[in-house]
Short mmCIF file of C-alpha atoms in Angstrom, two decimals:
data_model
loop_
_atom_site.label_atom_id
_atom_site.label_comp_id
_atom_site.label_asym_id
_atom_site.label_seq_id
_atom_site.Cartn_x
_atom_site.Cartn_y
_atom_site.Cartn_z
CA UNK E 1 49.01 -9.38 -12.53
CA UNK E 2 52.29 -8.05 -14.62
CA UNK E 3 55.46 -9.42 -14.75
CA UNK E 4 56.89 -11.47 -11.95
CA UNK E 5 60.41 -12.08 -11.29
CA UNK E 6 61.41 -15.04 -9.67
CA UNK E 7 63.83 -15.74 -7.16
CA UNK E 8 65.06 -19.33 -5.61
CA UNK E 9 63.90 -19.61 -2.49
CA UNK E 10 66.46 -21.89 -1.55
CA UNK E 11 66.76 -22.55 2.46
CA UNK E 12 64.50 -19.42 3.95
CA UNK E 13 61.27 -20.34 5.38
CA UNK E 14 58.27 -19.25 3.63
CA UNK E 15 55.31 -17.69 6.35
CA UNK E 16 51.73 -18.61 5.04
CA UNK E 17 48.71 -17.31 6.73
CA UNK E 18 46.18 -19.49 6.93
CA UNK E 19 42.44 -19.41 7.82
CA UNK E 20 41.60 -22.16 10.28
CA UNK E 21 42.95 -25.11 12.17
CA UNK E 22 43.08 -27.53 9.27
CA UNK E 23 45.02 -25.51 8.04
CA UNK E 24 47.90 -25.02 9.86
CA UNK E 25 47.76 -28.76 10.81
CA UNK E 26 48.24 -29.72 6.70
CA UNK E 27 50.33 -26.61 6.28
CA UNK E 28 52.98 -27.97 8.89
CA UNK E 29 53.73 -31.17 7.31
CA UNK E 30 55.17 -29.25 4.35
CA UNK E 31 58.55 -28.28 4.20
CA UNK E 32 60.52 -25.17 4.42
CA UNK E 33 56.94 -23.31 5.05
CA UNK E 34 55.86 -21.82 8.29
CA UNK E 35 52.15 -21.68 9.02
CA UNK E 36 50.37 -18.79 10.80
CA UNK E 37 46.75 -18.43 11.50
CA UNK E 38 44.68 -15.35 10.54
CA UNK E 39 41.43 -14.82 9.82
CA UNK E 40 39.70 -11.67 8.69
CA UNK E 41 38.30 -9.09 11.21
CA UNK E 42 41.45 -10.70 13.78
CA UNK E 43 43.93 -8.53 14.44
CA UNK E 44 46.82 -8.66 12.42
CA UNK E 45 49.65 -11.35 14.05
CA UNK E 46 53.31 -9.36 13.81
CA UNK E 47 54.41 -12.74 11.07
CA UNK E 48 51.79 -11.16 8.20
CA UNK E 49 54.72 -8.67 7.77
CA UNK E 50 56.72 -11.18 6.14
CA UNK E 51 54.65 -13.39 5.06
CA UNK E 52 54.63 -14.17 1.43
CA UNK E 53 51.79 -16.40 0.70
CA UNK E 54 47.86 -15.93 1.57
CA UNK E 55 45.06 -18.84 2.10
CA UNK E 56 41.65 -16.30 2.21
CA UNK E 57 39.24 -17.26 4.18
CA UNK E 58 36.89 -14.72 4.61
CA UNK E 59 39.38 -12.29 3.18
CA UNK E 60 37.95 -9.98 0.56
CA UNK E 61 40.33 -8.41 -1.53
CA UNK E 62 41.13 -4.93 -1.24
CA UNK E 63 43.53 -2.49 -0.39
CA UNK E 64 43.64 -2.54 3.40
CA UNK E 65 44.06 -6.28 2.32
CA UNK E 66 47.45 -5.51 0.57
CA UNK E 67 48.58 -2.75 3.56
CA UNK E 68 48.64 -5.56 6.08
CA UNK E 69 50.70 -7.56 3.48
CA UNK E 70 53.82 -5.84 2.28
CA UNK E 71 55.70 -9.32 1.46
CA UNK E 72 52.59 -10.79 -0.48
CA UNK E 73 53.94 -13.20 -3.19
CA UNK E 74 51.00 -15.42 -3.51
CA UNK E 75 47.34 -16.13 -2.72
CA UNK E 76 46.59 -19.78 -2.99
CA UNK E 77 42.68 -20.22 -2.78
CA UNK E 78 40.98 -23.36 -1.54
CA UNK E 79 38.14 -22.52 -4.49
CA UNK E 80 38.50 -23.11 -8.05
CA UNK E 81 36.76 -20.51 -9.02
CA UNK E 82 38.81 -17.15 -8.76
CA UNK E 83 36.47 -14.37 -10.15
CA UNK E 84 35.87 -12.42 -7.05
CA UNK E 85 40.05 -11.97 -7.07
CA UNK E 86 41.27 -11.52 -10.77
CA UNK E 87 41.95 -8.32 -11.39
CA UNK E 88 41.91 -7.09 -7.97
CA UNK E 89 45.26 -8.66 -7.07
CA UNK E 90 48.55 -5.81 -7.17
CA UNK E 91 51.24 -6.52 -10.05
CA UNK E 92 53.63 -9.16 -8.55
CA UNK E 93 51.30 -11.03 -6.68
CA UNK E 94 50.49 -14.61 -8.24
CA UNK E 95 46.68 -16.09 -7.87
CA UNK E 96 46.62 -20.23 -8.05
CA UNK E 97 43.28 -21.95 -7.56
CA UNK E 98 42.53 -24.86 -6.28
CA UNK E 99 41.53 -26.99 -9.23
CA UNK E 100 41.63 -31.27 -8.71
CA UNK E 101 40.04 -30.53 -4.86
CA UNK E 102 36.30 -30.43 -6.37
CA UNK E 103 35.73 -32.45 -9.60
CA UNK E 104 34.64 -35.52 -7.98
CA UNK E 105 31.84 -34.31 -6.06
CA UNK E 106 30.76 -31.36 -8.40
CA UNK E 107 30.69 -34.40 -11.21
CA UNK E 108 28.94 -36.50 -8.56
CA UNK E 109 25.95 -33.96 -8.09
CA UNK E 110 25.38 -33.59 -12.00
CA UNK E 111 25.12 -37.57 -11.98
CA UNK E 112 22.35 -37.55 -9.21
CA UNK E 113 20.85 -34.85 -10.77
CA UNK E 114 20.11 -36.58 -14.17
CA UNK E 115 19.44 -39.53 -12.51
CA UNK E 116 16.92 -38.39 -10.35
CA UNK E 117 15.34 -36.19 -13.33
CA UNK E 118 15.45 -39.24 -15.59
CA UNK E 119 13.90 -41.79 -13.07
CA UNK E 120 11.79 -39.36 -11.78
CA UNK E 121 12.77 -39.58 -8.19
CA UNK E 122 10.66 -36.77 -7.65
CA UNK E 123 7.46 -38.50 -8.73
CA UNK E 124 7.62 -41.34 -6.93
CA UNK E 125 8.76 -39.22 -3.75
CA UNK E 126 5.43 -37.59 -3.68
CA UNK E 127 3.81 -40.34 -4.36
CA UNK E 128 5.45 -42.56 -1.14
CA UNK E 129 3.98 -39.44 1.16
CA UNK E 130 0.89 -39.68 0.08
CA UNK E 131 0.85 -43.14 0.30
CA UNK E 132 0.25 -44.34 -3.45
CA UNK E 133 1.45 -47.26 -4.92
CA UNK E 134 2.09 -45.65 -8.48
CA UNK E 135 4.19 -47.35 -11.22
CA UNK E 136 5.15 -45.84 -14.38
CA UNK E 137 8.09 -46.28 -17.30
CA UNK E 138 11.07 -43.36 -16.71
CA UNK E 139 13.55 -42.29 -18.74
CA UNK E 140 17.03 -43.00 -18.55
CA UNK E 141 20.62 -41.55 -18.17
CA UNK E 142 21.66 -44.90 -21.01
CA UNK E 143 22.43 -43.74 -24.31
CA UNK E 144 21.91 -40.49 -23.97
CA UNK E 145 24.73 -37.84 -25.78
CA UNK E 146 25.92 -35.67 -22.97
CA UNK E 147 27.56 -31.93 -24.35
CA UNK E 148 30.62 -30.81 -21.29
CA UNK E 149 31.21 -27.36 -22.12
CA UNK E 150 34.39 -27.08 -20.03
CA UNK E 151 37.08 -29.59 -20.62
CA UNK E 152 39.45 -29.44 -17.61
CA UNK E 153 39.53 -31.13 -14.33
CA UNK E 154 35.45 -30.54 -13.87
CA UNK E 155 34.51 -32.03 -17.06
CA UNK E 156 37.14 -34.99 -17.46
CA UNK E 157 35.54 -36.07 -13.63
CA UNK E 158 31.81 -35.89 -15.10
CA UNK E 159 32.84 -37.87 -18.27
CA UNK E 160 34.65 -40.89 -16.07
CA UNK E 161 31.78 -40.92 -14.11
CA UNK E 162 29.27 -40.62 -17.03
CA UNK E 163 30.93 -43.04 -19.40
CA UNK E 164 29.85 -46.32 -16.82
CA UNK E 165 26.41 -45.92 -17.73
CA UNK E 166 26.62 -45.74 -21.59
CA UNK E 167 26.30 -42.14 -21.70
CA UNK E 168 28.27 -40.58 -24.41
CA UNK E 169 29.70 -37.27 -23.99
CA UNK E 170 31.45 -34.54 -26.22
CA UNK E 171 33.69 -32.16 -24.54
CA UNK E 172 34.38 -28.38 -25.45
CA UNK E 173 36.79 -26.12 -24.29
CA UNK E 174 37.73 -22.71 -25.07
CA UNK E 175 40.07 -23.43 -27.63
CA UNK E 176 39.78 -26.52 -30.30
CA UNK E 177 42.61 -29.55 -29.10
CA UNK E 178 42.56 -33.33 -29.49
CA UNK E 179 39.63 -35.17 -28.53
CA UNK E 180 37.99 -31.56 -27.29
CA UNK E 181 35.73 -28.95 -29.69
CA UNK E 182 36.22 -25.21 -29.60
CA UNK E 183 33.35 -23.36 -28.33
CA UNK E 184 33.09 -21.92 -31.88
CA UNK E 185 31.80 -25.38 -32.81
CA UNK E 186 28.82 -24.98 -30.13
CA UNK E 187 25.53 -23.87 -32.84
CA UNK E 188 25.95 -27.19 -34.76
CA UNK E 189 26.89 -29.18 -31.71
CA UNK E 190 24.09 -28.30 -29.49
CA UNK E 191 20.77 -29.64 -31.65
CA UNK E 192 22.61 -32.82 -31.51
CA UNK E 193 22.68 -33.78 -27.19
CA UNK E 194 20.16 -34.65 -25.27
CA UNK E 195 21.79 -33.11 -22.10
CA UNK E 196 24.20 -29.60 -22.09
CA UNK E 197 26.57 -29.18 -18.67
CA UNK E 198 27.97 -25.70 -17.55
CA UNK E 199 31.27 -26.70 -15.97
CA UNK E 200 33.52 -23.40 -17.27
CA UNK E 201 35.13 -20.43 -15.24
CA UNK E 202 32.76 -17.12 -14.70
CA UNK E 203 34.93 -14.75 -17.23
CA UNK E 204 33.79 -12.01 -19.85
CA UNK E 205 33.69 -14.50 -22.35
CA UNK E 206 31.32 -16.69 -20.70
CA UNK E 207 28.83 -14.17 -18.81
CA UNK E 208 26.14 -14.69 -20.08
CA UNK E 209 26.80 -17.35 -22.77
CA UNK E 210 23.90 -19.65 -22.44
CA UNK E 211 21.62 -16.81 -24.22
CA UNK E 212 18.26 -17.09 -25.57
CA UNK E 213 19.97 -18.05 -29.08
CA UNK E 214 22.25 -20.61 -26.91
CA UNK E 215 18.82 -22.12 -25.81
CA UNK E 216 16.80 -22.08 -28.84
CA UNK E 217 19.64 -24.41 -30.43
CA UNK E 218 19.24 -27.08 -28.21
CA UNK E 219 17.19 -29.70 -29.04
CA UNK E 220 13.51 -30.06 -27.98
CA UNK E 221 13.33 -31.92 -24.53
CA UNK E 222 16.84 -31.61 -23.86
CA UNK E 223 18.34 -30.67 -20.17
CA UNK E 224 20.88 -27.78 -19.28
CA UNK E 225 22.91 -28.32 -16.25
CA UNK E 226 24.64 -25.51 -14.89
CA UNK E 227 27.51 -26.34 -12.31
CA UNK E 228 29.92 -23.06 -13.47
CA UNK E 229 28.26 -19.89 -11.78
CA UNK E 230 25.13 -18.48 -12.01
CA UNK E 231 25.42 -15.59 -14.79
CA UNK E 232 27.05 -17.78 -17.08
CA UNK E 233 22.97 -17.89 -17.89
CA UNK E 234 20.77 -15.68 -18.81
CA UNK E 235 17.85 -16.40 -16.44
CA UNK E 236 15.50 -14.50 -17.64
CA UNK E 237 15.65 -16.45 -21.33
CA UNK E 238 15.97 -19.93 -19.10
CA UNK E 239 12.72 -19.18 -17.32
CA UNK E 240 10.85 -18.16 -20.68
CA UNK E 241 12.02 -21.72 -21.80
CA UNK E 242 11.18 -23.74 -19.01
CA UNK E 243 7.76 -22.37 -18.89
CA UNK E 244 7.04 -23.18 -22.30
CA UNK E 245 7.83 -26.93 -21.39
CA UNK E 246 10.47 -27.45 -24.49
CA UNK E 247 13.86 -27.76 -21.78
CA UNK E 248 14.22 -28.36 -18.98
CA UNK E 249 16.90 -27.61 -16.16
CA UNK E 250 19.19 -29.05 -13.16
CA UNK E 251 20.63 -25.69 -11.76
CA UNK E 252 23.27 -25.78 -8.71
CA UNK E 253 24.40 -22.33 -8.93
CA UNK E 254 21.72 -19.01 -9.80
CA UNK E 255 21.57 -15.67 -10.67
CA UNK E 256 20.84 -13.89 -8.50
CA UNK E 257 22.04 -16.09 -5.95
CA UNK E 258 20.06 -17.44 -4.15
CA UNK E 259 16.64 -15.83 -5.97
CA UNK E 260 14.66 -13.58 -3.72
CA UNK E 261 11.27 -14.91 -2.91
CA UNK E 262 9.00 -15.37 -5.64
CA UNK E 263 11.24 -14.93 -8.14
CA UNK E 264 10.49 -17.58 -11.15
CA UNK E 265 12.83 -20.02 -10.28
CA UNK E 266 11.46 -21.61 -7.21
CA UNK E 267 7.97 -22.50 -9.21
CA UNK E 268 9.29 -22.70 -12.84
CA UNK E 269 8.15 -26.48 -13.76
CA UNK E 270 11.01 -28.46 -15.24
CA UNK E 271 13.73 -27.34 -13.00
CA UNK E 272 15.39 -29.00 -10.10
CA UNK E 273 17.02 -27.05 -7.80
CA UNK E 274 19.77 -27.06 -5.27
CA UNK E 275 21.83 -24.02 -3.31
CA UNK E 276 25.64 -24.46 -4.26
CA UNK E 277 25.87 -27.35 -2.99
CA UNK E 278 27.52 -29.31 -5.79
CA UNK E 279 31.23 -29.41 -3.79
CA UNK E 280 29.59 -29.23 -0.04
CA UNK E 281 30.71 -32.69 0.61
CA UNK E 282 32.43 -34.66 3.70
CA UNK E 283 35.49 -33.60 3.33
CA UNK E 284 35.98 -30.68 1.30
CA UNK E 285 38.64 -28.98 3.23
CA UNK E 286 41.26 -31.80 3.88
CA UNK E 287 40.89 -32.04 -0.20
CA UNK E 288 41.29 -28.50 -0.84
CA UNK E 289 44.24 -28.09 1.73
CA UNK E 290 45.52 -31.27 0.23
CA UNK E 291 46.12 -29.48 -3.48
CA UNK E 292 46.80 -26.09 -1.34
CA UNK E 293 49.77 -27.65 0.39
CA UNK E 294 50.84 -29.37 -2.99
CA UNK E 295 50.69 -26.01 -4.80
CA UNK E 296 52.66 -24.25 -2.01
CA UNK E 297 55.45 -26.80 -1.61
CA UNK E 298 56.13 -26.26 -5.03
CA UNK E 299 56.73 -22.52 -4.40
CA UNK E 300 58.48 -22.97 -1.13
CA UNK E 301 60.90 -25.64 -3.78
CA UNK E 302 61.68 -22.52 -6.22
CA UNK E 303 58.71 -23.51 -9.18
CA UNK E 304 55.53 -21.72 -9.85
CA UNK E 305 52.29 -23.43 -8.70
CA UNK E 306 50.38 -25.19 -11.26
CA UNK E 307 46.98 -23.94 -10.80
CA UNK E 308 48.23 -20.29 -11.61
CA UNK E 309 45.53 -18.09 -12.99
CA UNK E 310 46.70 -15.89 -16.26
CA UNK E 311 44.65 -12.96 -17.28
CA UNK E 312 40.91 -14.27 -16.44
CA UNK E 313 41.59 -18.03 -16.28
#
């Protein structure tokens, strides 16, 4: 996004368009910062002239994006993923993301998905429809060694959460730090867990990183959870795997997404199933406008947001 020189805002109010009414509402209560809604296909109110920071709603990115916005300083997203806007932002502009709005629920879906695999919810589903009286032993969630490859805000909610029922988890990031394994480290960690969760950014060094290789380390029986985005796995080596009974698979996120009709994925056994879902929650927007409003006061007080994205992530 180049070099960006900053200047004290001091005094001035700061115009931020905004999407919706939630926003504006939240927006309001923050100092020094003047809220004006826009959405995408509107026309244009006269205040996106000066305005200086952008909430997207249904905004793509683009140039007649950037035309409409001649005083752009920043575009604060209420996602924390940001791969449909790096790279396409002009030099100058900043990007922050909206990291610490979605860990909680996107930790609480991976949870009810192993639980549910584990117990076999499933089973005994079908088996209360059809009115049978069925009981048999499960699995479960206690003891087993839990591999979080993506150690920020995503995977330090899934370990809190995971930790309570004597799960025990390893975390890897990017780069080797205390307490945390580099993803170098990943062929002799991943014969060793019994369950493998995708929580990592969609950038060129993860596309496509859970590969048939990636699979074929893990250990017989063992689950992959992917929370991240969809081409952070290669489907086509997922399906051969499932269908061969040695894995199998909680998936939130697909590629493509969501699969065409009778594509693999909706009758590969071994695989639950969901459509995105993993932050659709009660309250998603009040907590995404919540870090939003933080991230923006801090610009509207002269500092750089904390959630700012540098090169890919």
């Amino acid at each position: 996004m180049g070099e960006y020189s900053w200047i004290t805002l001091g005094i001035m109010t700061l115009t931020v368009l905004v999407p919706d009414d939630e926003g504006l509402t939240v927006l309001a209560e923050v100092p020094r910062v003047l809220p004006v809604r826009h959405q995408w296909g509107e026309q244009v109110p006269p205040e996106a002239a000066k305005a200086e920071v952008l909430i997207p709603g249904k905004h793509p990115p683009g140039d007649e994006l950037w035309r409409t916005l001649p005083n752009l300083k920043l575009i604060q997203l209420l996602s924390a993923g940001a791969e449909d806007w790096v790279g396409k932002v002009p030099d100058g502009v900043l990007l922050s993301t909206c990291r610490g709005a979605h860990g909680g629920s996107t930790a609480e879906w991976v949870v009810a998905a192993l639980l549910s695999m584990y117990r076999k919810l499933d089973v005994f589903g079908t088996a209360q429809r059809e009115g049978r009286w069925e009981r048999q032993s499960t699995d479960t969630l206690q003891g087993k060694r839990v591999l979080v490859i993506g150690a920020g805000d995503l995977g330090q909610h899934l370990r809190r959460r995971l930790e309570p029922f004597d799960a025990r988890c390893t975390m890897v990031g990017m780069t080797a730090r205390d307490g945390v394994h580099g993803v170098r480290e990943l062929p002799a960690l991943l014969g060793l867990h019994d369950v493998v969760v995708l929580m990592v950014p969609l950038t060129s060094r993860t596309r496509g990183m859970v590969d048939a290789e990636f699979l074929a380390e893990m250990r017989d029986g063992a689950v992959l959870v992917n929370v991240a985005r969809g081409a952070v796995v290669d489907t086509d080596a997922l399906v051969a795997e499932l269908t061969t009974g040695r894995l199998r698979a909680a998936l939130d996120v697909t590629d493509p997404e969501p699969p065409p009709p009778g594509h693999p994925l909706w009758t590969v056994p071994g695989l639950l199933l969901t459509p995105h879902v993993g932050g659709a929650v009660r309250g998603v927007r009040g907590r995404s406008y919540a870090v939003a409003a933080a991230e923006i006061a801090r610009y509207a007080g002269g500092e750089l947001p904390d959630n700012l994205v540098h090169g890919e992530y």
